[in-house]
């Protein structure tokens, strides 16, 4: 899936010139049209704040790669750009190096292309295989006005939730006490701390992720707003009470932590919960959580994951004490 700016046809010309002047149009993809609308492919980390308000919205739709850019061989899989590193989700074993070299050539500033051989273990680290460029997994990534040091060898990171993180940061009110239970290098916590005056406890059991988070707090001059904690979130959460908002971004296992975390959440407090699953299983999960005293505020798909599964963002309010 690819982010596009959707406008009515009559507004397309002004939207395109705005995107071009701000360097936000992704020339590696084609502009798409239907009867009434035009869809302009956006650079990966572009947000509505970068574009400015107007008669448009950002939507996730299937992107069509501009073949001229990826000649002579077209890479038909998806990939993530993290700073100057590209991570391909899948590479045809027979053509992988050639495809990676093409990506290096046509995506200016790329220093390395890896293929993702899977995310493993409690720390959700990526198993990466170098296909082209330097074997360097440390990079600087920019998101929503923040700068992150990322080390793909040491800690999990994905740029795919950049818009989601921005949306959550906009929901937060000044003064909230927030616990980010699976914080990684801190993208949820820092997106919130950038624009809101909150006390945020950011927990991760991977102490190398917490060290990177500490560096990221300094890089973004957000000292004092975010408290990094290395440890098991299921244990650590019990040390806090009267929490206004708990964020759980551990999409395959977060359900195992909900019961443990609920006593720490205030009455009417918010749970931002992420899960990768099928529609049917998400419905069952919502029933389960309802029985635990959580009322659904919204459910949205963040991105597709497999043929039947998607990453869901679910927000709940605690209604029983
Ligand atoms: N929220 C971050 C983000 O958006 O990039 C990281 C999300 S990553 C999917 C999940 C994180 O949870 C990993 O950094 C992993 O180390 C951490 N984790 C896994 N099990 C944990 C546990 N029991 N307690 C605390 N952190 C845990």
mmCIF file of N, CA and C and ligand atoms in Angstrom, residues 122-124 156-157 165 181-184 187-188 204-206 231-233 249-251 257, ligand 1:
data_model
loop_
_atom_site.group_PDB
_atom_site.id
_atom_site.type_symbol
_atom_site.label_atom_id
_atom_site.label_comp_id
_atom_site.label_asym_id
_atom_site.label_seq_id
_atom_site.Cartn_x
_atom_site.Cartn_y
_atom_site.Cartn_z
ATOM 1 N N UNK A 122 11.602 -11.762 21.109
ATOM 2 C CA UNK A 122 10.902 -10.793 21.966
ATOM 3 C C UNK A 122 11.200 -9.355 21.530
ATOM 4 N N UNK A 123 12.437 -9.106 21.089
ATOM 5 C CA UNK A 123 12.816 -7.728 20.768
ATOM 6 C C UNK A 123 12.406 -7.310 19.358
ATOM 7 N N UNK A 124 11.775 -8.229 18.636
ATOM 8 C CA UNK A 124 11.262 -7.958 17.289
ATOM 9 C C UNK A 124 12.342 -7.418 16.352
ATOM 10 N N UNK A 156 13.988 -2.806 17.081
ATOM 11 C CA UNK A 156 12.919 -2.743 16.078
ATOM 12 C C UNK A 156 12.701 -1.310 15.636
ATOM 13 N N UNK A 157 12.461 -1.135 14.350
ATOM 14 C CA UNK A 157 11.934 0.144 13.881
ATOM 15 C C UNK A 157 11.194 -0.051 12.575
ATOM 16 N N UNK A 165 1.152 7.575 14.319
ATOM 17 C CA UNK A 165 1.752 8.208 15.506
ATOM 18 C C UNK A 165 1.379 9.681 15.562
ATOM 19 N N UNK A 181 3.956 1.232 26.499
ATOM 20 C CA UNK A 181 4.460 -0.023 27.089
ATOM 21 C C UNK A 181 5.516 -0.741 26.251
ATOM 22 N N UNK A 182 5.473 -0.554 24.940
ATOM 23 C CA UNK A 182 6.439 -1.261 24.068
ATOM 24 C C UNK A 182 7.080 -0.196 23.176
ATOM 25 N N UNK A 183 7.892 0.630 23.789
ATOM 26 C CA UNK A 183 8.266 1.924 23.198
ATOM 27 C C UNK A 183 9.302 1.845 22.096
ATOM 28 N N UNK A 184 10.118 0.791 22.053
ATOM 29 C CA UNK A 184 11.197 0.724 21.054
ATOM 30 C C UNK A 184 12.115 1.930 21.200
ATOM 31 N N UNK A 187 9.290 6.218 18.990
ATOM 32 C CA UNK A 187 8.540 7.068 18.064
ATOM 33 C C UNK A 187 7.171 7.538 18.576
ATOM 34 N N UNK A 188 6.406 6.697 19.275
ATOM 35 C CA UNK A 188 5.115 7.180 19.807
ATOM 36 C C UNK A 188 5.365 8.245 20.876
ATOM 37 N N UNK A 204 10.574 -0.496 27.493
ATOM 38 C CA UNK A 204 10.901 -1.560 26.531
ATOM 39 C C UNK A 204 11.816 -2.557 27.222
ATOM 40 N N UNK A 205 11.641 -3.851 26.919
ATOM 41 C CA UNK A 205 12.491 -4.861 27.562
ATOM 42 C C UNK A 205 13.843 -4.963 26.870
ATOM 43 N N UNK A 206 13.979 -4.357 25.690
ATOM 44 C CA UNK A 206 15.264 -4.352 24.988
ATOM 45 C C UNK A 206 16.047 -3.106 25.434
ATOM 46 N N UNK A 231 12.752 -2.763 30.889
ATOM 47 C CA UNK A 231 12.206 -3.850 31.691
ATOM 48 C C UNK A 231 10.984 -4.437 31.031
ATOM 49 N N UNK A 232 10.446 -5.457 31.672
ATOM 50 C CA UNK A 232 9.253 -6.120 31.144
ATOM 51 C C UNK A 232 8.027 -5.235 31.421
ATOM 52 N N UNK A 233 7.325 -4.873 30.369
ATOM 53 C CA UNK A 233 6.202 -3.943 30.508
ATOM 54 C C UNK A 233 5.097 -4.519 31.395
ATOM 55 N N UNK A 249 1.883 -1.090 21.473
ATOM 56 C CA UNK A 249 2.219 -1.439 20.095
ATOM 57 C C UNK A 249 3.122 -2.672 20.071
ATOM 58 N N UNK A 250 2.478 -3.801 20.292
ATOM 59 C CA UNK A 250 3.160 -5.107 20.180
ATOM 60 C C UNK A 250 2.137 -5.993 19.469
ATOM 61 N N UNK A 251 1.999 -5.817 18.158
ATOM 62 C CA UNK A 251 0.788 -6.240 17.449
ATOM 63 C C UNK A 251 0.437 -7.731 17.461
ATOM 64 N N UNK A 257 -1.183 -8.606 27.584
ATOM 65 C CA UNK A 257 -0.790 -7.641 28.610
ATOM 66 C C UNK A 257 -1.961 -6.776 29.092
HETATM 67 N N1 LIG B 1 6.500 1.268 19.631
HETATM 68 C C1 LIG B 1 7.714 1.075 18.868
HETATM 69 C C2 LIG B 1 7.552 1.527 17.444
HETATM 70 O O1 LIG B 1 6.456 1.956 17.060
HETATM 71 O O2 LIG B 1 8.546 1.517 16.706
HETATM 72 C C3 LIG B 1 8.222 -0.362 18.953
HETATM 73 C C4 LIG B 1 7.206 -1.401 18.615
HETATM 74 S S1 LIG B 1 7.864 -3.032 18.401
HETATM 75 C C5 LIG B 1 6.587 -3.730 17.432
HETATM 76 C C6 LIG B 1 7.591 -3.798 19.954
HETATM 77 C C7 LIG B 1 8.621 -3.484 21.002
HETATM 78 O O3 LIG B 1 8.215 -4.136 22.209
HETATM 79 C C8 LIG B 1 10.029 -3.964 20.722
HETATM 80 O O4 LIG B 1 10.926 -2.897 20.825
HETATM 81 C C9 LIG B 1 10.322 -5.027 21.814
HETATM 82 O O5 LIG B 1 11.644 -4.991 22.262
HETATM 83 C C10 LIG B 1 9.344 -4.614 22.885
HETATM 84 N N2 LIG B 1 8.882 -5.688 23.791
HETATM 85 C C11 LIG B 1 8.546 -6.958 23.491
HETATM 86 N N3 LIG B 1 8.121 -7.609 24.594
HETATM 87 C C12 LIG B 1 8.194 -6.725 25.614
HETATM 88 C C13 LIG B 1 7.882 -6.791 27.002
HETATM 89 N N4 LIG B 1 7.408 -7.902 27.565
HETATM 90 N N5 LIG B 1 8.062 -5.675 27.735
HETATM 91 C C14 LIG B 1 8.533 -4.542 27.184
HETATM 92 N N6 LIG B 1 8.850 -4.427 25.898
HETATM 93 C C15 LIG B 1 8.673 -5.495 25.107
#
